[in-house]
Amino acid sequence: MAEAIIMPKTGMAMEEGTIVEWLVNEGDVVSVGDPVAEIETDKSTMELESDFSGTILAILHDEGETVPVIQTIAWIGKKGEEIPEEKAAPVEAKTVAAVDNPITEKASPAAEVPAIQVDGKVKATPAARRAASERNVSLDMVQPSGQFGEIRERDVLDMKILKSTPLAGRIAADQGIDLSGVQGSGHNGKIFSGDLSSQSSQSTADIQAAVVSEADQRVPLTKIQQITGRRMFQSHTEIPVVTMNTEADVTELVKMRKQLNESLGCRITINDLVLKATALALEENPRVNSVLDGNDLIYKANINISMAVATDRGLLVPVVKNANKLSIRQLSKQAADIASKGREGKLAPDDMEGGTFTVSNIGMYGISSFTPIINQPQAAILGVCAIKDRYYINDGQGGTAKEMGLSLTFDHRIVDGAEASVFFKRIRELLEQPLAMLA
């Protein structure tokens, strides 16, 4: 009997997932535990493993499609086994919805299928668009191989990359010129627009018109970016927030970090030390580690710090669990592990759950102050800014200090200004007298 492969529900709040890429094709034989697809949820990207052994009988949804949780996305069973008609129906519905003019016959070979335009845009899977962007390839030049005329990632990866200026590429696309037959005059054969003069009679005016009429590029947001946007808008409109800014003299912190790295033989970052100071300050100020539930406050039993991590798919906020109970070495390792997993798209649902306070560090970009948005239902978020040199004169003697900008945004329903100031002041004290963190 054929078994269903379903869109998994990886968290209580998950309602749908997006198929980023199929790792198998119809007819492939897989075993229990083999990865069959890459799935993007509202929090992370994960590999979907098969719960069954057998042959992939049917794939019901294409790459790039968003599917409700627990809905069947593929069937697996014995080779040649039929799928019950009532369960195969979604395939036909999907086919009709795929394009304006549904294709009822098997697609022709890739070389014979023109790219289908949807609202003036070439139809391509998200994976294909990412590959085209990374390789600087125009999708207009790619031959599609998808069942419904869409360009797939492999179509882009199989293309021979030719070095040309953007203008030369546009002219070639407009005039139907095959750049593989053009000898470029630039370094390593790079093709300039002037190299196309013998291939086309296009005038200067035509070239300028082509540049002016270049179409805007529409890039769909990833699932993570869509969810993040909705949650940030919700937070910004629902919470009465206040943002405070201060500076901490981190001269001794920078020195201590260097000593720790030399003595421990590992890489402790400034962000690790900020996480440690924040965890200890939360321990002393538990109200900031609480959440609002109607007319009650729930003081969280654990101090779990969410750490904002930028990835090419969007902003992720994995969690360092029980941060106040970890040594600086343990905290540093856990923070590095979840940051790496986030950038590689390997975060598990548990890595994203349970955060009670968030730290967002953008100091590496030279930012001196900003207004971070609270990660609901948490009470506050700490923004970490750049470390800059501050020159001073004391008793006629000049010197240089290291100064870090800090920004604290808090929910005024949970924490008032005085309470927030006490908490914020304690973080600054720990950063300015860092040995207290190691006591």
Short mmCIF file of C-alpha atoms in Angstrom, two decimals:
data_model
loop_
_atom_site.label_atom_id
_atom_site.label_comp_id
_atom_site.label_asym_id
_atom_site.label_seq_id
_atom_site.Cartn_x
_atom_site.Cartn_y
_atom_site.Cartn_z
CA MET A 1 0.00 0.00 0.00
CA ALA A 2 1.31 3.44 -0.95
CA GLU A 3 2.35 5.67 1.95
CA ALA A 4 2.04 9.44 2.10
CA ILE A 5 4.96 11.81 2.63
CA ILE A 6 3.46 14.86 4.32
CA MET A 7 4.44 18.45 5.01
CA PRO A 8 5.70 18.11 8.63
CA LYS A 9 4.44 20.22 11.52
CA THR A 10 7.62 21.16 13.39
CA GLY A 11 6.10 23.52 15.93
CA MET A 12 2.79 24.44 17.52
CA ALA A 13 2.61 27.70 15.56
CA MET A 14 3.58 26.24 12.19
CA GLU A 15 0.72 26.32 9.68
CA GLU A 16 2.50 25.79 6.36
CA GLY A 17 5.89 25.12 4.83
CA THR A 18 7.60 25.80 1.52
CA ILE A 19 9.33 23.15 -0.60
CA VAL A 20 12.71 24.69 -1.34
CA GLU A 21 14.12 21.74 -3.29
CA TRP A 22 13.29 18.11 -4.00
CA LEU A 23 16.28 15.87 -3.32
CA VAL A 24 14.67 12.93 -5.13
CA ASN A 25 12.83 12.37 -8.40
CA GLU A 26 9.85 10.19 -9.21
CA GLY A 27 11.12 6.63 -9.62
CA ASP A 28 13.97 7.00 -7.15
CA VAL A 29 14.34 4.31 -4.48
CA VAL A 30 14.82 5.58 -0.92
CA SER A 31 15.22 4.03 2.52
CA VAL A 32 13.89 5.06 5.91
CA GLY A 33 15.77 8.17 7.05
CA ASP A 34 16.90 9.26 3.59
CA PRO A 35 16.40 13.01 2.94
CA VAL A 36 13.80 13.56 0.23
CA ALA A 37 13.26 17.33 0.28
CA GLU A 38 14.47 20.61 1.74
CA ILE A 39 11.64 22.37 3.58
CA GLU A 40 11.52 26.00 4.69
CA THR A 41 9.36 26.74 7.74
CA ASP A 42 8.66 30.07 9.40
CA LYS A 43 11.82 29.67 11.50
CA SER A 44 14.40 27.61 9.65
CA THR A 45 15.22 25.38 6.71
CA MET A 46 15.39 21.64 7.29
CA GLU A 47 15.76 18.36 5.44
CA LEU A 48 12.63 16.21 5.35
CA GLU A 49 13.49 12.54 5.91
CA SER A 50 11.41 9.65 4.63
CA ASP A 51 9.56 7.54 7.20
CA PHE A 52 9.28 4.70 4.71
CA SER A 53 11.37 2.64 2.31
CA GLY A 54 10.32 2.24 -1.31
CA THR A 55 10.02 3.97 -4.66
CA ILE A 56 8.93 7.60 -5.06
CA LEU A 57 5.65 7.08 -6.91
CA ALA A 58 4.53 10.68 -7.28
CA ILE A 59 5.60 14.20 -6.32
CA LEU A 60 2.50 16.32 -5.84
CA HIS A 61 3.98 19.79 -5.33
CA ASP A 62 6.75 21.64 -7.15
CA GLU A 63 9.73 23.43 -5.69
CA GLY A 64 8.73 26.86 -4.44
CA GLU A 65 5.18 25.84 -3.51
CA THR A 66 3.81 26.57 -0.04
CA VAL A 67 1.80 23.68 1.41
CA PRO A 68 -0.32 23.46 4.60
CA VAL A 69 1.08 21.21 7.32
CA ILE A 70 0.08 17.53 7.34
CA GLN A 71 -0.91 17.72 3.66
CA THR A 72 0.48 15.01 1.37
CA ILE A 73 3.31 16.26 -0.84
CA ALA A 74 4.48 12.93 -2.30
CA TRP A 75 3.70 9.19 -2.37
CA ILE A 76 6.05 6.27 -1.77
CA GLY A 77 5.48 2.56 -2.20
CA LYS A 78 6.28 -0.44 -4.40
CA LYS A 79 7.42 0.23 -7.95
CA GLY A 80 4.42 0.37 -10.29
CA GLU A 81 1.94 0.60 -7.44
CA GLU A 82 -1.05 2.79 -8.18
CA ILE A 83 -2.10 5.72 -6.03
CA PRO A 84 -5.78 5.60 -4.97
CA GLU A 85 -7.77 7.95 -7.18
CA GLU A 86 -9.25 9.95 -4.34
CA LYS A 87 -5.72 10.58 -3.02
CA ALA A 88 -4.26 11.41 -6.42
CA ALA A 89 -6.78 14.21 -7.04
CA PRO A 90 -4.57 16.99 -5.59
CA VAL A 91 -2.09 16.40 -8.43
CA GLU A 92 -4.67 17.41 -11.04
CA ALA A 93 -5.76 20.44 -9.03
CA LYS A 94 -2.14 21.53 -8.70
CA THR A 95 -1.58 21.12 -12.43
CA VAL A 96 -4.51 23.36 -13.30
CA ALA A 97 -3.39 26.05 -10.86
CA ALA A 98 0.24 26.00 -11.98
CA VAL A 99 -0.19 28.26 -15.03
CA ASP A 100 -2.91 30.28 -16.73
CA ASN A 101 -3.10 27.76 -19.57
CA PRO A 102 -2.74 24.32 -17.96
CA ILE A 103 -0.53 21.80 -19.74
CA THR A 104 -2.21 18.43 -20.19
CA GLU A 105 0.47 16.66 -22.19
CA LYS A 106 3.97 15.64 -21.16
CA ALA A 107 6.41 18.52 -21.51
CA SER A 108 8.80 18.49 -24.42
CA PRO A 109 12.56 18.19 -23.91
CA ALA A 110 14.20 21.22 -22.32
CA ALA A 111 15.66 22.51 -25.58
CA GLU A 112 12.18 22.71 -27.16
CA VAL A 113 10.23 24.30 -24.28
CA PRO A 114 10.18 28.13 -24.20
CA ALA A 115 10.24 29.90 -20.86
CA ILE A 116 6.70 30.60 -19.63
CA GLN A 117 6.07 34.25 -18.72
CA VAL A 118 3.97 35.00 -15.64
CA ASP A 119 3.07 38.69 -15.29
CA GLY A 120 5.95 39.50 -17.60
CA LYS A 121 8.41 37.46 -15.53
CA VAL A 122 10.11 34.20 -16.41
CA LYS A 123 8.63 31.33 -14.40
CA ALA A 124 11.35 29.81 -12.23
CA THR A 125 11.65 28.07 -8.89
CA PRO A 126 13.09 30.01 -5.91
CA ALA A 127 16.18 27.77 -5.98
CA ALA A 128 16.70 28.63 -9.66
CA ARG A 129 16.40 32.36 -8.94
CA ARG A 130 18.94 32.15 -6.13
CA ALA A 131 21.37 30.23 -8.37
CA ALA A 132 20.91 32.76 -11.18
CA SER A 133 21.56 35.67 -8.81
CA GLU A 134 24.69 34.02 -7.37
CA ARG A 135 26.08 33.24 -10.86
CA ASN A 136 24.96 36.56 -12.38
CA VAL A 137 22.95 34.68 -15.01
CA SER A 138 19.91 36.21 -16.74
CA LEU A 139 16.94 33.85 -16.52
CA ASP A 140 15.88 35.04 -19.99
CA MET A 141 18.83 33.09 -21.38
CA VAL A 142 18.07 29.83 -19.56
CA GLN A 143 16.20 26.94 -21.21
CA PRO A 144 13.59 25.52 -18.78
CA SER A 145 13.23 21.80 -18.09
CA GLY A 146 10.36 21.85 -15.58
CA GLN A 147 7.16 19.94 -16.22
CA PHE A 148 5.20 23.17 -16.63
CA GLY A 149 7.84 25.17 -18.44
CA GLU A 150 9.50 26.54 -15.30
CA ILE A 151 13.25 26.97 -14.92
CA ARG A 152 14.77 24.71 -12.27
CA GLU A 153 18.01 25.13 -10.37
CA ARG A 154 19.82 22.51 -12.43
CA ASP A 155 19.00 24.45 -15.63
CA VAL A 156 20.92 27.44 -14.26
CA LEU A 157 23.81 25.37 -12.91
CA ASP A 158 24.20 23.57 -16.25
CA MET A 159 24.65 26.84 -18.13
CA LYS A 160 28.10 27.75 -19.32
CA ILE A 161 29.06 31.05 -17.64
CA LEU A 162 30.28 33.70 -20.06
CA LYS A 163 31.96 36.82 -18.77
CA SER A 164 30.30 39.94 -20.16
CA THR A 165 29.35 43.41 -19.03
CA PRO A 166 25.69 43.87 -18.00
CA LEU A 167 25.09 46.07 -21.07
CA ALA A 168 26.57 43.46 -23.41
CA GLY A 169 24.41 40.81 -21.77
CA ARG A 170 21.23 42.86 -22.25
CA ILE A 171 22.03 43.65 -25.87
CA ALA A 172 22.73 39.99 -26.57
CA ALA A 173 19.44 38.95 -24.97
CA ASP A 174 17.46 41.58 -26.92
CA GLN A 175 19.12 40.73 -30.24
CA GLY A 176 19.23 36.96 -29.76
CA ILE A 177 23.02 36.88 -30.01
CA ASP A 178 24.79 33.74 -28.79
CA LEU A 179 27.63 35.06 -26.64
CA SER A 180 29.48 31.75 -26.85
CA GLY A 181 30.42 32.68 -30.41
CA VAL A 182 31.65 36.18 -29.55
CA GLN A 183 35.35 36.91 -28.97
CA GLY A 184 35.63 39.32 -26.05
CA SER A 185 38.22 42.09 -26.05
CA GLY A 186 38.46 42.39 -22.28
CA HIS A 187 40.60 40.63 -19.70
CA ASN A 188 40.29 36.83 -19.97
CA GLY A 189 37.93 37.29 -22.92
CA LYS A 190 35.33 39.46 -21.13
CA ILE A 191 32.74 40.65 -23.64
CA PHE A 192 31.95 44.37 -23.98
CA SER A 193 29.07 45.91 -25.92
CA GLY A 194 31.51 47.02 -28.62
CA ASP A 195 32.42 43.40 -29.27
CA LEU A 196 28.87 42.83 -30.50
CA SER A 197 29.09 45.37 -33.34
CA SER A 198 29.84 42.68 -35.92
CA GLN A 199 27.05 40.51 -34.58
CA SER A 200 24.33 43.16 -34.61
CA SER A 201 23.40 46.33 -36.46
CA GLN A 202 21.91 47.83 -33.34
CA SER A 203 22.38 51.61 -33.17
CA THR A 204 23.57 53.64 -30.19
CA ALA A 205 20.05 54.95 -29.76
CA ASP A 206 18.74 51.38 -29.64
CA ILE A 207 21.33 50.49 -27.00
CA GLN A 208 20.35 53.46 -24.87
CA ALA A 209 16.69 52.59 -25.26
CA ALA A 210 17.43 49.04 -24.12
CA VAL A 211 19.10 50.38 -21.00
CA VAL A 212 16.27 52.78 -20.22
CA SER A 213 13.59 50.12 -20.72
CA GLU A 214 15.23 47.56 -18.47
CA ALA A 215 12.54 45.87 -16.38
CA ASP A 216 12.46 45.98 -12.58
CA GLN A 217 13.28 42.71 -10.87
CA ARG A 218 10.70 41.18 -8.56
CA VAL A 219 12.28 38.95 -5.91
CA PRO A 220 9.86 37.02 -3.67
CA LEU A 221 10.52 37.14 0.06
CA THR A 222 11.52 33.88 1.68
CA LYS A 223 9.09 32.29 4.08
CA ILE A 224 11.28 33.37 7.00
CA GLN A 225 11.35 36.98 5.77
CA GLN A 226 7.56 37.03 5.37
CA ILE A 227 6.97 35.71 8.89
CA THR A 228 9.59 38.03 10.38
CA GLY A 229 8.01 41.02 8.68
CA ARG A 230 4.54 40.19 9.98
CA ARG A 231 5.78 39.61 13.53
CA MET A 232 7.87 42.78 13.61
CA PHE A 233 4.90 44.82 12.33
CA GLN A 234 2.67 43.22 14.94
CA SER A 235 5.19 43.95 17.69
CA HIS A 236 5.68 47.54 16.55
CA THR A 237 1.94 48.28 16.48
CA GLU A 238 0.83 46.39 19.62
CA ILE A 239 3.50 47.25 22.19
CA PRO A 240 4.05 50.64 23.89
CA VAL A 241 7.82 50.71 23.65
CA VAL A 242 10.57 52.94 25.01
CA THR A 243 14.17 52.84 23.77
CA MET A 244 17.12 53.93 25.93
CA ASN A 245 20.67 54.49 24.71
CA THR A 246 23.93 54.51 26.63
CA GLU A 247 27.66 53.91 26.20
CA ALA A 248 29.85 51.50 28.11
CA ASP A 249 33.59 51.87 28.58
CA VAL A 250 34.74 48.42 27.43
CA THR A 251 38.48 49.07 27.58
CA GLU A 252 38.96 46.41 30.28
CA LEU A 253 36.51 44.05 28.53
CA VAL A 254 38.58 44.11 25.34
CA LYS A 255 41.75 43.40 27.36
CA MET A 256 40.09 40.57 29.30
CA ARG A 257 38.82 38.96 26.11
CA LYS A 258 42.35 38.85 24.73
CA GLN A 259 43.62 37.25 27.95
CA LEU A 260 40.80 34.68 27.96
CA ASN A 261 41.53 33.64 24.40
CA GLU A 262 45.20 33.21 25.20
CA SER A 263 44.64 31.28 28.43
CA LEU A 264 41.65 29.14 27.38
CA GLY A 265 42.91 28.41 23.89
CA CYS A 266 39.54 29.21 22.32
CA ARG A 267 37.84 32.13 20.60
CA ILE A 268 35.69 34.17 22.97
CA THR A 269 33.91 37.00 21.16
CA ILE A 270 32.72 40.37 22.43
CA ASN A 271 29.19 39.15 21.75
CA ASP A 272 29.76 36.17 24.06
CA LEU A 273 30.71 38.53 26.88
CA VAL A 274 27.65 40.71 26.20
CA LEU A 275 25.44 37.60 26.38
CA LYS A 276 27.05 36.66 29.69
CA ALA A 277 26.56 40.16 31.16
CA THR A 278 22.94 40.22 29.97
CA ALA A 279 22.20 36.81 31.50
CA LEU A 280 23.59 37.87 34.89
CA ALA A 281 21.70 41.18 34.78
CA LEU A 282 18.47 39.29 34.02
CA GLU A 283 19.14 37.03 37.00
CA GLU A 284 19.25 40.12 39.25
CA ASN A 285 16.26 41.78 37.52
CA PRO A 286 13.72 38.98 36.92
CA ARG A 287 10.90 41.32 35.90
CA VAL A 288 12.71 41.98 32.61
CA ASN A 289 12.68 38.20 32.10
CA SER A 290 8.89 37.99 32.36
CA VAL A 291 5.99 37.98 29.89
CA LEU A 292 2.55 39.61 30.04
CA ASP A 293 -0.45 37.28 30.21
CA GLY A 294 -3.66 39.30 30.44
CA ASN A 295 -3.50 41.11 33.77
CA ASP A 296 -0.72 38.87 35.10
CA LEU A 297 3.03 38.68 34.70
CA ILE A 298 4.67 35.30 34.26
CA TYR A 299 8.22 35.30 35.58
CA LYS A 300 10.11 32.81 33.44
CA ALA A 301 11.92 30.08 35.35
CA ASN A 302 14.86 29.97 32.93
CA ILE A 303 16.99 32.63 31.32
CA ASN A 304 17.13 31.71 27.63
CA ILE A 305 18.68 34.39 25.45
CA SER A 306 17.57 34.65 21.83
CA MET A 307 20.45 35.75 19.60
CA ALA A 308 19.68 37.47 16.31
CA VAL A 309 21.57 35.84 13.40
CA ALA A 310 21.50 37.25 9.85
CA THR A 311 21.34 34.63 7.08
CA ASP A 312 20.85 34.77 3.33
CA ARG A 313 17.28 33.52 3.87
CA GLY A 314 16.39 36.12 6.49
CA LEU A 315 16.80 36.92 10.17
CA LEU A 316 16.81 33.95 12.54
CA VAL A 317 16.74 34.09 16.34
CA PRO A 318 18.10 30.84 17.83
CA VAL A 319 18.25 30.47 21.60
CA VAL A 320 21.11 30.00 24.09
CA LYS A 321 19.42 27.98 26.83
CA ASN A 322 20.10 28.67 30.54
CA ALA A 323 22.69 31.28 29.63
CA ASN A 324 23.13 32.44 33.24
CA LYS A 325 24.28 28.95 34.32
CA LEU A 326 26.90 28.50 31.61
CA SER A 327 30.60 29.25 31.96
CA ILE A 328 31.94 31.73 29.43
CA ARG A 329 33.55 28.86 27.50
CA GLN A 330 30.26 26.87 27.43
CA LEU A 331 28.23 29.92 26.46
CA SER A 332 30.67 30.81 23.67
CA LYS A 333 30.53 27.30 22.22
CA GLN A 334 26.73 27.14 22.33
CA ALA A 335 26.40 30.58 20.72
CA ALA A 336 28.87 29.69 17.96
CA ASP A 337 27.14 26.37 17.27
CA ILE A 338 23.64 27.81 16.87
CA ALA A 339 24.90 30.74 14.79
CA SER A 340 26.68 28.34 12.43
CA LYS A 341 23.64 26.07 12.20
CA GLY A 342 21.47 29.09 11.44
CA ARG A 343 23.64 30.25 8.53
CA GLU A 344 23.78 26.71 7.16
CA GLY A 345 20.02 26.24 7.46
CA LYS A 346 20.39 23.36 9.91
CA LEU A 347 18.58 24.69 12.98
CA ALA A 348 16.19 22.26 14.64
CA PRO A 349 12.81 23.53 15.92
CA ASP A 350 14.05 23.18 19.51
CA ASP A 351 16.94 25.56 18.74
CA MET A 352 14.38 28.33 18.12
CA GLU A 353 12.03 27.79 21.05
CA GLY A 354 11.88 29.15 24.59
CA GLY A 355 13.66 32.51 24.30
CA THR A 356 12.96 34.95 27.16
CA PHE A 357 15.12 37.95 26.09
CA THR A 358 16.84 38.91 22.83
CA VAL A 359 20.27 40.36 22.02
CA SER A 360 20.82 41.87 18.56
CA ASN A 361 24.41 42.78 17.73
CA ILE A 362 25.10 44.96 14.67
CA GLY A 363 28.28 46.53 15.97
CA MET A 364 30.31 44.94 13.17
CA TYR A 365 28.59 47.35 10.75
CA GLY A 366 29.78 50.46 12.58
CA ILE A 367 26.32 51.38 13.92
CA SER A 368 26.45 53.62 17.00
CA SER A 369 22.75 53.54 17.98
CA PHE A 370 19.49 51.96 16.78
CA THR A 371 15.97 51.05 17.87
CA PRO A 372 15.61 47.25 18.03
CA ILE A 373 12.09 45.79 17.85
CA ILE A 374 10.93 43.47 20.64
CA ASN A 375 10.61 39.78 19.86
CA GLN A 376 7.13 39.08 21.26
CA PRO A 377 6.11 38.00 23.86
CA GLN A 378 9.40 38.99 25.47
CA ALA A 379 9.63 42.14 27.58
CA ALA A 380 12.75 43.70 26.06
CA ILE A 381 15.59 43.49 23.55
CA LEU A 382 19.19 44.72 23.81
CA GLY A 383 20.87 46.28 20.79
CA VAL A 384 24.67 46.07 20.71
CA CYS A 385 26.52 48.70 18.69
CA ALA A 386 30.05 49.36 17.50
CA ILE A 387 33.11 49.80 19.72
CA LYS A 388 34.80 53.09 18.98
CA ASP A 389 37.83 54.93 20.35
CA ARG A 390 37.06 57.82 22.70
CA TYR A 391 39.78 60.33 23.47
CA TYR A 392 39.84 61.91 26.93
CA ILE A 393 41.94 64.17 29.15
CA ASN A 394 42.17 63.36 32.87
CA ASP A 395 44.28 65.49 35.22
CA GLY A 396 46.04 66.93 32.22
CA GLN A 397 46.88 63.51 30.83
CA GLY A 398 45.36 62.33 27.56
CA GLY A 399 44.37 58.78 26.72
CA THR A 400 42.11 56.53 24.65
CA ALA A 401 39.21 54.41 25.85
CA LYS A 402 37.12 51.80 24.04
CA GLU A 403 33.44 52.76 24.07
CA MET A 404 30.50 50.56 23.04
CA GLY A 405 27.02 51.85 22.21
CA LEU A 406 24.04 50.01 23.73
CA SER A 407 20.32 50.38 22.98
CA LEU A 408 17.53 48.87 25.12
CA THR A 409 13.94 48.69 23.89
CA PHE A 410 11.38 47.56 26.48
CA ASP A 411 7.63 46.98 26.79
CA HIS A 412 6.37 49.75 29.10
CA ARG A 413 3.41 47.59 30.16
CA ILE A 414 5.82 45.13 31.80
CA VAL A 415 8.76 47.29 32.83
CA ASP A 416 8.71 50.96 33.72
CA GLY A 417 11.51 53.41 33.06
CA ALA A 418 13.11 53.11 36.49
CA GLU A 419 13.19 49.30 36.41
CA ALA A 420 14.58 49.30 32.89
CA SER A 421 17.24 51.83 33.89
CA VAL A 422 18.40 49.65 36.81
CA PHE A 423 18.68 46.62 34.51
CA PHE A 424 20.44 48.60 31.79
CA LYS A 425 22.85 50.14 34.29
CA ARG A 426 23.77 46.68 35.58
CA ILE A 427 24.64 45.47 32.10
CA ARG A 428 26.88 48.49 31.64
CA GLU A 429 28.57 47.89 35.01
CA LEU A 430 29.34 44.26 34.15
CA LEU A 431 30.80 45.25 30.80
CA GLU A 432 32.92 47.98 32.39
CA GLN A 433 34.08 45.71 35.25
CA PRO A 434 34.18 42.38 33.43
CA LEU A 435 36.00 40.39 36.12
CA ALA A 436 32.70 40.39 38.06
CA MET A 437 31.26 38.15 35.31
CA LEU A 438 33.85 35.46 36.02
CA ALA A 439 33.40 35.43 39.80
#
